[in-house]
JSON list of C-alpha atoms in Angstrom, two decimals:
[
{"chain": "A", "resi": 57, "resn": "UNK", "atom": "CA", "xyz": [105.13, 22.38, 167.58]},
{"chain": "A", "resi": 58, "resn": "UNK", "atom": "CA", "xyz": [107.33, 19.50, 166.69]},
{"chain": "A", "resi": 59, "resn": "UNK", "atom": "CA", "xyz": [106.05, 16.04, 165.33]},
{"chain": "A", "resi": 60, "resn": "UNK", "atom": "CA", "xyz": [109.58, 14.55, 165.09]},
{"chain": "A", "resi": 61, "resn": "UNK", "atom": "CA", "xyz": [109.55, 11.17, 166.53]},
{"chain": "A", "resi": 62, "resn": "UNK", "atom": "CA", "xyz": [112.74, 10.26, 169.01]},
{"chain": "A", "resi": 63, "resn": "UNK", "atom": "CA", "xyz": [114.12, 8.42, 166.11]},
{"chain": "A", "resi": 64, "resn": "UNK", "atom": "CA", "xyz": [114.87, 10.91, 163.33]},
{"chain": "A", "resi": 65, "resn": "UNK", "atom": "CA", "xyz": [117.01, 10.73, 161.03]},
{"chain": "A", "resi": 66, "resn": "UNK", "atom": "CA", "xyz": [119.53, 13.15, 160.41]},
{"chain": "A", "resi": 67, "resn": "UNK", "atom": "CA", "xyz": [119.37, 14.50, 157.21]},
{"chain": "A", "resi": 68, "resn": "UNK", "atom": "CA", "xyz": [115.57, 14.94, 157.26]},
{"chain": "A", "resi": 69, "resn": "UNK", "atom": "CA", "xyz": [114.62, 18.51, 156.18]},
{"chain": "A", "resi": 70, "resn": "UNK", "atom": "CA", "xyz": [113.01, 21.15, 158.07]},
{"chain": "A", "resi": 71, "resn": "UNK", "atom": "CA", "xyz": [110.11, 23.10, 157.17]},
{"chain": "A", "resi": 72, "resn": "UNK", "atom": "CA", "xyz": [108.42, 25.52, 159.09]},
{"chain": "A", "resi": 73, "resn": "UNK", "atom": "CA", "xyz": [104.64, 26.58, 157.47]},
{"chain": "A", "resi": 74, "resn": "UNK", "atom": "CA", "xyz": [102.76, 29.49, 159.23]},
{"chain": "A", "resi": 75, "resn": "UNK", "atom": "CA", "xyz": [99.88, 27.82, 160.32]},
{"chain": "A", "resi": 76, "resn": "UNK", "atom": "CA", "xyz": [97.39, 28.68, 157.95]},
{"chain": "A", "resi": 77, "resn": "UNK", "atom": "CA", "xyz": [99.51, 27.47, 154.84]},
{"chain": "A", "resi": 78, "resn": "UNK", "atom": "CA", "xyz": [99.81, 24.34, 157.14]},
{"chain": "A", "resi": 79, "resn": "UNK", "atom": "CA", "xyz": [95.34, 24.20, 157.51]},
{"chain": "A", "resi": 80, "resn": "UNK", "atom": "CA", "xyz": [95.64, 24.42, 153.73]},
{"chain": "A", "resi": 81, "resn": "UNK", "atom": "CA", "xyz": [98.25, 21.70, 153.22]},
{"chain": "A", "resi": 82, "resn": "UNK", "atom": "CA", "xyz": [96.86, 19.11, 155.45]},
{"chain": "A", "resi": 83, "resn": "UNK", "atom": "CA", "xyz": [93.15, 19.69, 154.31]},
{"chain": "A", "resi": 84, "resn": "UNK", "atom": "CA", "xyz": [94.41, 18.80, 150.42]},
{"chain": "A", "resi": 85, "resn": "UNK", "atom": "CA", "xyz": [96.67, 15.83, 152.30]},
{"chain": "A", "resi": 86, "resn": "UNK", "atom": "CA", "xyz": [93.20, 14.51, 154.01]},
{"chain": "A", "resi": 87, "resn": "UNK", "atom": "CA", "xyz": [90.90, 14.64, 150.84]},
{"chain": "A", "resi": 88, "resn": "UNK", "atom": "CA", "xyz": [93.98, 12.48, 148.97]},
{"chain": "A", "resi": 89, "resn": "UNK", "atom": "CA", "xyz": [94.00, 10.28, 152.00]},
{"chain": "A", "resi": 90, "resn": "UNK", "atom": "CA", "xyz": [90.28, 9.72, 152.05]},
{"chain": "A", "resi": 91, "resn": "UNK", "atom": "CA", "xyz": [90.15, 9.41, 148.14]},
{"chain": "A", "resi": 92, "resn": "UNK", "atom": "CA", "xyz": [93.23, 6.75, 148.11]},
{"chain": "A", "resi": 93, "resn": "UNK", "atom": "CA", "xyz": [91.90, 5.11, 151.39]},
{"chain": "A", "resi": 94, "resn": "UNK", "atom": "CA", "xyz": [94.53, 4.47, 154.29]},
{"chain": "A", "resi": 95, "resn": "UNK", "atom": "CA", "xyz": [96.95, 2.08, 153.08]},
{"chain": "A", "resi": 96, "resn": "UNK", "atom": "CA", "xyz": [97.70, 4.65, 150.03]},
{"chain": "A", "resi": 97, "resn": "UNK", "atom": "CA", "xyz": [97.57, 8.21, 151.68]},
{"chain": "A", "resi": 98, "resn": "UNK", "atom": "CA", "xyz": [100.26, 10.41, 151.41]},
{"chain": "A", "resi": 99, "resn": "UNK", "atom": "CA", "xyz": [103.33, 9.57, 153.59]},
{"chain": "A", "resi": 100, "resn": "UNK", "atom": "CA", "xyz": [103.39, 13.58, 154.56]},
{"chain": "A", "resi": 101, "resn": "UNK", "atom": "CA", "xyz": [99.84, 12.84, 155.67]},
{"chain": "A", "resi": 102, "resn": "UNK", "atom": "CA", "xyz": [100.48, 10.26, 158.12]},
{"chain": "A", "resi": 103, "resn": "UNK", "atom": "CA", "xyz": [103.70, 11.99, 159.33]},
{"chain": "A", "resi": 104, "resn": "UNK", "atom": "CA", "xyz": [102.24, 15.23, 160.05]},
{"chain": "A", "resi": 105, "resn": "UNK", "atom": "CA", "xyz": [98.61, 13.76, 161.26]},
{"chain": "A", "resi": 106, "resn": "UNK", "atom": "CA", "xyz": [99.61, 14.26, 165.27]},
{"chain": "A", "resi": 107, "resn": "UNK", "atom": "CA", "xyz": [100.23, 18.03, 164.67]},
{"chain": "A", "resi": 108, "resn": "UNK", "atom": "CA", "xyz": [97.57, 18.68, 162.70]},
{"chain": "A", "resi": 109, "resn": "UNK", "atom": "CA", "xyz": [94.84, 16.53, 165.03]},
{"chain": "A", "resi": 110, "resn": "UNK", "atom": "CA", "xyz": [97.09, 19.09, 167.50]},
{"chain": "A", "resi": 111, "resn": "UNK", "atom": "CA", "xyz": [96.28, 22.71, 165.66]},
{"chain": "A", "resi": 112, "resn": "UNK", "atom": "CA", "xyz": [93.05, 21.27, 164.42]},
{"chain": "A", "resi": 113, "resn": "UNK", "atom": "CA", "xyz": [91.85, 20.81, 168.00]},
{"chain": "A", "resi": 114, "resn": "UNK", "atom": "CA", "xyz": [93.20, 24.09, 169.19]},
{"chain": "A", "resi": 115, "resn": "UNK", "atom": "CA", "xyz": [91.89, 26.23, 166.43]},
{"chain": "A", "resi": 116, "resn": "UNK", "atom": "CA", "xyz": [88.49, 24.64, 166.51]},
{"chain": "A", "resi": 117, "resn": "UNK", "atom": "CA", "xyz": [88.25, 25.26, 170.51]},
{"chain": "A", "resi": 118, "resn": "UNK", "atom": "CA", "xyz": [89.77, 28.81, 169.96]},
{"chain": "A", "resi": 119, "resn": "UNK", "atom": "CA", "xyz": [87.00, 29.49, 167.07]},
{"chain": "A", "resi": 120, "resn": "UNK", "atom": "CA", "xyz": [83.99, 28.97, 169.75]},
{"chain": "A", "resi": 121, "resn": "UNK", "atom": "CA", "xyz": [86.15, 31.15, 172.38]},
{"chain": "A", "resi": 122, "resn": "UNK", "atom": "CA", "xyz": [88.60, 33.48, 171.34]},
{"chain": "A", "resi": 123, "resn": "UNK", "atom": "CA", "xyz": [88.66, 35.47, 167.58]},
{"chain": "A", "resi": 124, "resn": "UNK", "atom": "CA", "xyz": [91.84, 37.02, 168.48]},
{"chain": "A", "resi": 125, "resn": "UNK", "atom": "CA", "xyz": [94.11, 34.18, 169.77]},
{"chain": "A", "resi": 126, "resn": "UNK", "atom": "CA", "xyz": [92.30, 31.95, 167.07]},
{"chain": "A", "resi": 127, "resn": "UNK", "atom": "CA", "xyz": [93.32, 34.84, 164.47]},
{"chain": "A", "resi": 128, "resn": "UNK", "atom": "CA", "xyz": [97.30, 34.82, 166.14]},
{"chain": "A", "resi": 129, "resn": "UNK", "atom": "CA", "xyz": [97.53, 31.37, 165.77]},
{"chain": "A", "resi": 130, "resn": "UNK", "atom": "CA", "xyz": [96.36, 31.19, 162.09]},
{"chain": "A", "resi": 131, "resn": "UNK", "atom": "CA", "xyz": [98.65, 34.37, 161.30]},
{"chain": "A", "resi": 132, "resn": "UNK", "atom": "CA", "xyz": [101.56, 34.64, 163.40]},
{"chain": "A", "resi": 133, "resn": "UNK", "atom": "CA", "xyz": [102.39, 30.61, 164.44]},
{"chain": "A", "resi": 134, "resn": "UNK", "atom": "CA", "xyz": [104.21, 28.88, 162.49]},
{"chain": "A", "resi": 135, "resn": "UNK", "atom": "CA", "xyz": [104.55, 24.53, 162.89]},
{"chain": "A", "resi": 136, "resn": "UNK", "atom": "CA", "xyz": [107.92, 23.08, 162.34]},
{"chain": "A", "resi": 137, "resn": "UNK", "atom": "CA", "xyz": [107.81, 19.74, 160.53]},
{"chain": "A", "resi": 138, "resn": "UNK", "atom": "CA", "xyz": [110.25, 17.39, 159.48]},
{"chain": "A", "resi": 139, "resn": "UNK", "atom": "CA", "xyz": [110.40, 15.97, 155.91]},
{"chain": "A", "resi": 140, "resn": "UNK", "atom": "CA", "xyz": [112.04, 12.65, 155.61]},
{"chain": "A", "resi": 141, "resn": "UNK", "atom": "CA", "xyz": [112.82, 12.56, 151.99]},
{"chain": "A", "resi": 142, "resn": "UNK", "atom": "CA", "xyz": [112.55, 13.29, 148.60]},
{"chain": "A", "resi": 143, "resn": "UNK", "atom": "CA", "xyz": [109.53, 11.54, 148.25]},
{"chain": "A", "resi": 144, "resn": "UNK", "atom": "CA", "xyz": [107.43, 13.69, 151.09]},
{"chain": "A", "resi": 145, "resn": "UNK", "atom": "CA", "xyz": [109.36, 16.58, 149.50]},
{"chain": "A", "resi": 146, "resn": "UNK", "atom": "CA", "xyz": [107.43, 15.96, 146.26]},
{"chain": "A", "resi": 147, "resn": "UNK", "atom": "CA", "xyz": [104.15, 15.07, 148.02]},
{"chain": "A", "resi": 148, "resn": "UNK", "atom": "CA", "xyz": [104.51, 18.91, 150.07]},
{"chain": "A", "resi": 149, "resn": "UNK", "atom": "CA", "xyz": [105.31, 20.04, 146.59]},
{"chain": "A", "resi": 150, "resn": "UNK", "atom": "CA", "xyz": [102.34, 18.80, 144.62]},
{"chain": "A", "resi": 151, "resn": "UNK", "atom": "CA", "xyz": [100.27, 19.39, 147.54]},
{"chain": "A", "resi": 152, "resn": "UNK", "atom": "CA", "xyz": [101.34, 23.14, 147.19]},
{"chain": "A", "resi": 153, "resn": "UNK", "atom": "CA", "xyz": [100.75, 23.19, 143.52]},
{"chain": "A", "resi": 154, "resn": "UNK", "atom": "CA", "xyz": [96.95, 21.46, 143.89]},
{"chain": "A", "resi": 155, "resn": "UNK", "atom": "CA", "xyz": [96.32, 24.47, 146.65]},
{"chain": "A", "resi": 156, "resn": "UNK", "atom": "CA", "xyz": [97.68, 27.40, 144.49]},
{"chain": "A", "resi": 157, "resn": "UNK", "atom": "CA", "xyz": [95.41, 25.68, 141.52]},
{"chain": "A", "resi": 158, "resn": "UNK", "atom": "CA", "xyz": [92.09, 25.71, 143.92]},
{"chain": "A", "resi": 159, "resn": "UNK", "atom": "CA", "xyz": [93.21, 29.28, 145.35]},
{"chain": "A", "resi": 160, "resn": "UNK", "atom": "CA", "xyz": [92.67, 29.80, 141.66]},
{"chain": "A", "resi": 161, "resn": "UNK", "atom": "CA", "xyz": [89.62, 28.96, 141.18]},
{"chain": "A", "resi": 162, "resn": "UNK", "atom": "CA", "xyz": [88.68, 30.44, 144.45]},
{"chain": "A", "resi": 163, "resn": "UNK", "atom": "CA", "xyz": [89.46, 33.54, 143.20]},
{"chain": "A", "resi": 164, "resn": "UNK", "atom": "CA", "xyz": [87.23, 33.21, 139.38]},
{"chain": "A", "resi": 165, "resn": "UNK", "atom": "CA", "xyz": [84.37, 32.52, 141.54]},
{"chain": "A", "resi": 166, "resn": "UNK", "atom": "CA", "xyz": [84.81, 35.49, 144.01]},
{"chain": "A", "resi": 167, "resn": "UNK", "atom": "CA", "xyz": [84.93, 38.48, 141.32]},
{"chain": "A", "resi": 168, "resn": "UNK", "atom": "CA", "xyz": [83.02, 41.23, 142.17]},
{"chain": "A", "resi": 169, "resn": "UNK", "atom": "CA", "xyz": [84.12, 40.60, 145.67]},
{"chain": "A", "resi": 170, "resn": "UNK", "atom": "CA", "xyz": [86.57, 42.77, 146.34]},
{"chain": "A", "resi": 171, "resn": "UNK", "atom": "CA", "xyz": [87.47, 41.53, 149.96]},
{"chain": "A", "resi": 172, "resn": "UNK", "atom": "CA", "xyz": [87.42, 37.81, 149.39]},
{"chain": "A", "resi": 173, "resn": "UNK", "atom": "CA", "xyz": [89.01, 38.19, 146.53]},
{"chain": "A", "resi": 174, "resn": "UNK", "atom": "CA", "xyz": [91.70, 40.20, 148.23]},
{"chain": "A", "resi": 175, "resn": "UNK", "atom": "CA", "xyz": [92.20, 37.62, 150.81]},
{"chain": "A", "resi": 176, "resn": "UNK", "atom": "CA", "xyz": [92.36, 34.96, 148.32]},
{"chain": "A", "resi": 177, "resn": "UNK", "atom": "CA", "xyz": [95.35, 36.61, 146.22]},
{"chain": "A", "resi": 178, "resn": "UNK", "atom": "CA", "xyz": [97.11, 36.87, 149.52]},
{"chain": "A", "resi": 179, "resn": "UNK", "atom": "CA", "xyz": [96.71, 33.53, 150.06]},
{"chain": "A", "resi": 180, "resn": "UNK", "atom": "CA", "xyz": [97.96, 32.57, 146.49]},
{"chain": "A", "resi": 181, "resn": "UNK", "atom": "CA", "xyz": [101.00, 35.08, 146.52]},
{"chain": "A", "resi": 182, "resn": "UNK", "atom": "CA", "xyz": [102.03, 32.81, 149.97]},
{"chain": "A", "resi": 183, "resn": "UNK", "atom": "CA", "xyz": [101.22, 29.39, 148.82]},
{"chain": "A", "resi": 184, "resn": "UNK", "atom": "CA", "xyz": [103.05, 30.24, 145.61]},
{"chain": "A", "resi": 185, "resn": "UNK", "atom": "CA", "xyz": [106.12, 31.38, 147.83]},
{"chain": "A", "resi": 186, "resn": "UNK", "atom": "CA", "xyz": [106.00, 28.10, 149.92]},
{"chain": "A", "resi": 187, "resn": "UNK", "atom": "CA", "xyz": [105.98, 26.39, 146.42]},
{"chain": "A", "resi": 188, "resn": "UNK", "atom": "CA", "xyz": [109.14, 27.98, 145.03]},
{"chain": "A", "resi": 189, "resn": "UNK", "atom": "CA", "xyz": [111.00, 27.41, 148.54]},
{"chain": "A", "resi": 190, "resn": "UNK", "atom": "CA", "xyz": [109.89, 23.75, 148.33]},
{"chain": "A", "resi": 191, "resn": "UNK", "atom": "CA", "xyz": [111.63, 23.79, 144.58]},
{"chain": "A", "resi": 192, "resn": "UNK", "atom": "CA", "xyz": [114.78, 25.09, 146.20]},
{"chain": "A", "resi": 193, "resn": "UNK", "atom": "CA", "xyz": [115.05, 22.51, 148.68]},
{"chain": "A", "resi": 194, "resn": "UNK", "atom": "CA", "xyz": [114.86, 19.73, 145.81]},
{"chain": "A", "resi": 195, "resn": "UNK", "atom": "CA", "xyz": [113.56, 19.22, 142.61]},
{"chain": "A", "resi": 196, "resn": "UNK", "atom": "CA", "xyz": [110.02, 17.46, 142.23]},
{"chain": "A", "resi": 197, "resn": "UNK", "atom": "CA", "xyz": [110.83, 15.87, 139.32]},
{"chain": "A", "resi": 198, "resn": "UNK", "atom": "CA", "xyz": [112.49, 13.13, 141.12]},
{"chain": "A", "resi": 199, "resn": "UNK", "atom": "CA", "xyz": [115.88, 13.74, 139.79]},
{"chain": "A", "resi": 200, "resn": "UNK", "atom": "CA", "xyz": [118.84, 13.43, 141.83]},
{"chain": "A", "resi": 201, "resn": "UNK", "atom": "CA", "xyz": [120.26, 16.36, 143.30]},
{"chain": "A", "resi": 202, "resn": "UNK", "atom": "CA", "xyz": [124.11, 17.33, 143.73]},
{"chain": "A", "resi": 203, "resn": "UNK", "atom": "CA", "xyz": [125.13, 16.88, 147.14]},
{"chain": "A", "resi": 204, "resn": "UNK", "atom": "CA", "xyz": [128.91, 17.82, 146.15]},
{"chain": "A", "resi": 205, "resn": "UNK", "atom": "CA", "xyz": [132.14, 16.16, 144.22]},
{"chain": "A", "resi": 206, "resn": "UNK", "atom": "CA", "xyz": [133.67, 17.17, 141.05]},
{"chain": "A", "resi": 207, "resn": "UNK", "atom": "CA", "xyz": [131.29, 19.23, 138.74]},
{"chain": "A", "resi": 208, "resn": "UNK", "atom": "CA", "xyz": [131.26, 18.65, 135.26]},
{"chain": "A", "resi": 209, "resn": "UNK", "atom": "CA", "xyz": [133.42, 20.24, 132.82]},
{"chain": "A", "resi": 210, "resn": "UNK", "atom": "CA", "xyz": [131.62, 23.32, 131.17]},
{"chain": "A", "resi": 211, "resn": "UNK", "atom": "CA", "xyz": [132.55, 25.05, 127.86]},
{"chain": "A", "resi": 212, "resn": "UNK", "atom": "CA", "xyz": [134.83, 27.77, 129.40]},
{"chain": "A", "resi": 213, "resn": "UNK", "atom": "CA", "xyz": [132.94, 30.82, 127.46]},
{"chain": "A", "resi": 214, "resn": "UNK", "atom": "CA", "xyz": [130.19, 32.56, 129.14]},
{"chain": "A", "resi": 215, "resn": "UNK", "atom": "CA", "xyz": [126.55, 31.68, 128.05]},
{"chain": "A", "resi": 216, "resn": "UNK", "atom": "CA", "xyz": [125.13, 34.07, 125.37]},
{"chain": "A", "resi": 217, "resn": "UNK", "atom": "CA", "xyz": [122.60, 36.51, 125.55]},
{"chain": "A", "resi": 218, "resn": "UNK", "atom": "CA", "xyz": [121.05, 36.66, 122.43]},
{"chain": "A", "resi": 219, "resn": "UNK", "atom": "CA", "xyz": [123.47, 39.21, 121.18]},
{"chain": "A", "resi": 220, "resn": "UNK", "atom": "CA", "xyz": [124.64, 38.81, 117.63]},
{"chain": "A", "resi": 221, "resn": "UNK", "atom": "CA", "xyz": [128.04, 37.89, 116.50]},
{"chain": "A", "resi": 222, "resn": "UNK", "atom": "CA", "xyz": [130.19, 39.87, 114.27]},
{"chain": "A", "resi": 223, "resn": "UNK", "atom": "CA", "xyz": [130.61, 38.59, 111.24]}
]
């Protein structure tokens, strides 16, 4: 699934979430959106919003009918999505970061059950994956990332490692 319009632009950045990280995303995105109202929602939100009313749909009809294909799509899919900029590359990012942090507390309440609990680590092991691959792709600190040139001039000695000089 693709929710690039006709019009995009080049550089925009590819992500591909299996579609359960991408449930997990766009529920966060929604409860932001609902809190902040329309006009301030996430960008991400109203960029992705025709895929997800998409998988949404589909996993909701496949619930009532079908536990296996409703399990496939949840596991095994994954939704390719476009993000413009650095600014929807932050929003993913702290979106991430506010699911690992419920997955957290997820997990404090389910001790003592082993399964759940189980499932929930798995889903915090992933979610903190997609997080570092988000870093990668740019810092969410809003800085400015190299694209190329002239790098700056270094000190030409190696970095220490804590070993002690001889004196």
């Amino acid at each position: 699934m693709n929710d690039a319009p006709g019009g995009e632009r080049a550089d925009a950045i590819e992500l591909r979430l299996v579609v359960w990280q991408f449930v997990r995303v766009m529920v966060q995105l929604e409860k932001v959106s609902r809190v902040r109202g329309r006009d301030r929602a996430p960008s991400v939100y109203g960029a992705w919003r025709s895929a997800w009313t998409e998988i949404d749909r589909t996993l909701e009809r496949l619930g009532k009918t079908d536990a296996d294909a409703f399990s496939d799509l949840m596991m095994n899919q994954e939704v390719v999505l476009k993000i413009r900029d650095r600014s929807q590359l932050n929003e993913v990012t702290r979106t991430a970061e506010n699911v690992v942090g419920q997955l957290d507390q997820q997990i404090r309440e389910a001790r003592g059950n082993a399964q759940q609990e189980e499932d929930l680590q798995f889903e915090r092991r992933e979610m903190k994956a997609l997080v570092r691959q988000l870093r990668k792709m740019g810092p969410a600190s809003g800085k400015k990332r190299r694209t190329g040139g002239p790098r700056p001039s270094r000190p030409a000695s190696p970095p220490r490692r804590g070993r002690k000089q001889k004196g």
